[in-house]
Short mmCIF file of C-alpha atoms and ligand atoms in Angstrom, two decimals:
data_model
loop_
_atom_site.label_atom_id
_atom_site.label_comp_id
_atom_site.label_asym_id
_atom_site.label_seq_id
_atom_site.Cartn_x
_atom_site.Cartn_y
_atom_site.Cartn_z
CA MET P 1 84.96 369.65 -59.51
CA ASN P 2 87.70 371.49 -58.03
CA ILE P 3 91.05 372.18 -60.12
CA LEU P 4 94.10 374.01 -58.99
CA MET P 5 96.59 375.66 -61.63
CA VAL P 6 100.43 375.95 -60.33
CA CYS P 7 103.25 377.96 -61.78
CA LEU P 8 106.26 379.55 -60.18
CA GLY P 9 105.11 382.92 -58.80
CA ASN P 10 101.31 382.71 -59.30
CA ILE P 11 101.23 386.05 -60.92
CA CYS P 12 101.65 385.17 -64.96
CA ARG P 13 100.71 381.71 -66.17
CA SER P 14 98.74 380.02 -63.62
CA PRO P 15 96.20 383.20 -63.31
CA LEU P 16 95.69 383.13 -66.76
CA ALA P 17 94.77 379.35 -66.79
CA HIS P 18 92.77 380.01 -63.65
CA GLY P 19 90.91 382.96 -65.39
CA VAL P 20 90.42 381.28 -68.90
CA LEU P 21 89.25 377.87 -67.36
CA GLN P 22 86.90 379.42 -64.79
CA HIS P 23 85.36 381.70 -67.53
CA MET P 24 84.78 378.84 -69.83
CA ALA P 25 83.41 376.78 -67.12
CA ASN P 26 80.88 379.36 -66.07
CA GLN P 27 79.95 379.99 -69.76
CA ARG P 28 78.77 376.44 -69.79
CA GLY P 29 76.95 376.25 -66.60
CA LEU P 30 79.59 373.78 -64.94
CA ASN P 31 79.81 373.97 -61.34
CA TRP P 32 83.67 374.11 -61.27
CA THR P 33 85.81 375.90 -58.80
CA ILE P 34 89.22 376.92 -60.15
CA GLU P 35 91.95 378.31 -58.03
CA SER P 36 95.75 379.11 -58.69
CA ALA P 37 98.85 378.87 -56.51
CA GLY P 38 102.77 379.48 -56.85
CA ILE P 39 105.52 377.22 -55.91
CA GLY P 40 107.36 380.46 -54.55
CA GLY P 41 105.71 382.75 -52.06
CA TRP P 42 107.28 386.25 -53.29
CA HIS P 43 104.00 387.84 -54.62
CA VAL P 44 101.47 386.26 -51.91
CA GLY P 45 98.56 388.71 -51.59
CA ASN P 46 99.51 390.57 -54.94
CA PRO P 47 97.17 390.60 -57.95
CA PRO P 48 98.30 389.03 -61.16
CA ASP P 49 101.22 390.76 -63.19
CA HIS P 50 99.92 393.79 -65.18
CA ARG P 51 100.81 392.17 -68.38
CA ALA P 52 98.86 388.87 -67.43
CA ILE P 53 95.79 391.25 -66.51
CA MET P 54 96.23 393.20 -70.03
CA VAL P 55 96.32 390.06 -72.14
CA ALA P 56 93.52 388.56 -70.47
CA LYS P 57 91.50 391.73 -70.89
CA GLN P 58 92.38 391.89 -74.45
CA HIS P 59 90.45 388.51 -74.73
CA GLY P 60 87.51 389.64 -72.56
CA ILE P 61 88.54 388.06 -69.45
CA ASP P 62 88.96 390.04 -66.18
CA ILE P 63 91.55 388.52 -63.66
CA ARG P 64 92.16 391.64 -61.76
CA GLN P 65 90.27 390.32 -58.52
CA GLN P 66 92.87 387.20 -58.27
CA ARG P 67 95.27 387.33 -55.51
CA ALA P 68 98.48 385.09 -55.41
CA GLN P 69 98.82 382.24 -52.91
CA GLN P 70 101.81 379.94 -52.12
CA PHE P 71 101.14 376.22 -52.63
CA ARG P 72 100.61 374.29 -49.29
CA ASP P 73 100.36 370.53 -48.81
CA ASP P 74 96.75 370.58 -47.86
CA HIS P 75 95.96 371.69 -51.39
CA PHE P 76 96.94 367.87 -52.37
CA ASP P 77 93.69 366.94 -50.50
CA ALA P 78 91.33 369.84 -51.69
CA PHE P 79 91.64 369.38 -55.30
CA ASP P 80 90.37 366.92 -57.86
CA HIS P 81 93.10 367.87 -60.37
CA ILE P 82 96.39 369.93 -60.08
CA PHE P 83 97.95 371.19 -63.27
CA ALA P 84 101.58 372.36 -63.29
CA MET P 85 102.64 374.74 -65.85
CA ASP P 86 106.23 373.49 -66.45
CA ARG P 87 108.24 370.39 -65.47
CA ALA P 88 110.02 372.29 -62.54
CA ASN P 89 106.81 372.97 -61.04
CA LEU P 90 105.58 369.36 -61.26
CA ARG P 91 108.98 367.89 -59.98
CA ASN P 92 108.55 370.38 -57.06
CA LEU P 93 104.87 369.01 -56.29
CA MET P 94 105.98 365.37 -56.77
CA ALA P 95 108.94 366.10 -54.33
CA ARG P 96 106.86 366.88 -51.37
CA GLY P 97 105.60 363.22 -51.61
CA LYS P 98 102.28 361.91 -51.62
CA THR P 99 100.17 363.02 -48.54
CA ALA P 100 97.77 360.45 -46.75
CA GLY P 101 94.48 360.38 -48.51
CA GLN P 102 95.75 362.33 -51.36
CA ARG P 103 92.88 363.28 -53.63
CA ALA P 104 94.37 365.27 -56.30
CA ARG P 105 95.60 363.87 -59.58
CA ILE P 106 98.87 365.83 -60.34
CA GLN P 107 99.97 366.31 -64.20
CA LEU P 108 101.42 368.90 -66.51
CA PHE P 109 98.87 371.28 -67.90
CA LEU P 110 99.84 370.73 -71.40
CA GLU P 111 100.19 366.87 -71.63
CA ASP P 112 103.69 366.60 -72.81
CA SER P 113 105.22 370.07 -73.10
CA GLU P 114 105.58 373.34 -71.01
CA VAL P 115 103.93 376.61 -70.81
CA PRO P 116 106.82 379.01 -71.34
CA ASP P 117 107.66 381.56 -68.23
CA PRO P 118 106.84 385.07 -69.73
CA TYR P 119 108.03 386.85 -66.56
CA TYR P 120 111.25 388.04 -68.19
CA ASP P 121 109.82 388.39 -72.04
CA ASN P 122 106.85 390.61 -72.66
CA HIS P 123 106.44 389.16 -76.13
CA LEU P 124 105.69 385.82 -74.54
CA PHE P 125 102.39 386.91 -72.81
CA GLU P 126 100.08 386.51 -76.01
CA PRO P 127 101.48 383.22 -76.99
CA VAL P 128 101.03 381.80 -73.58
CA TYR P 129 97.57 383.09 -73.69
CA GLN P 130 96.96 381.18 -76.82
CA LEU P 131 98.46 377.99 -75.24
CA VAL P 132 96.21 378.45 -72.25
CA GLN P 133 93.08 379.00 -74.20
CA GLN P 134 93.59 375.99 -76.38
CA ARG P 135 94.30 373.68 -73.50
CA CYS P 136 91.61 374.95 -71.52
CA ASN P 137 88.92 374.26 -74.22
CA GLU P 138 90.47 370.79 -74.27
CA LEU P 139 90.07 370.44 -70.60
CA ILE P 140 86.36 371.45 -70.80
CA GLU P 141 85.75 368.65 -73.28
CA ILE P 142 87.87 366.10 -71.28
CA LEU P 143 86.72 366.81 -67.88
CA SER P 144 83.15 367.66 -68.26
P1 4NP U 1 104.85 382.82 -63.34
O1 4NP U 1 105.93 383.67 -63.56
O2 4NP U 1 105.35 381.44 -62.61
O3 4NP U 1 104.14 382.48 -64.43
O4 4NP U 1 103.97 383.59 -62.40
C1 4NP U 1 106.85 384.11 -62.59
C2 4NP U 1 106.64 385.35 -61.79
C3 4NP U 1 107.55 385.65 -60.78
C4 4NP U 1 108.68 384.98 -60.84
C5 4NP U 1 109.10 383.92 -61.73
C6 4NP U 1 108.19 383.47 -62.51
N1 4NP U 1 109.65 385.59 -59.93
O5 4NP U 1 110.75 385.00 -59.96
O6 4NP U 1 109.26 386.40 -59.24
#
């Protein structure tokens, strides 16, 4: 199972979802590969935002080794599931149109709500972490 988490910058929300779900899958012995990508390319090659690294570390998860990448059309065929952190991300993915032989099922990470963007609000990192952790627990149950 390959899963791609997508947000805008690939330095805050999707790296957290990537790190948390990979950690949970590994703990359960599931052979899942999780990656993450950003709609925008501003941070390509960079590690996650230091606030995302810190909140993950406070919960025992190390995401320092991640490097941001920009979403590419070939990702549509490389993953079983693509999860968008907010509706703008989802719209952007859908607007690219389905590619031939598209493999991925594309959906909102939270079924009918959004993960708020914490980039401009330091206080959102912990609540975002909690949302991500709760949903990753559900995804492990639903998809395993
Ligand atoms: P993310 O947060 O989408 O959760 O990684 C953002 C990070 C950077 C920017 C926007 C959102 N930015 O505009 O650079």
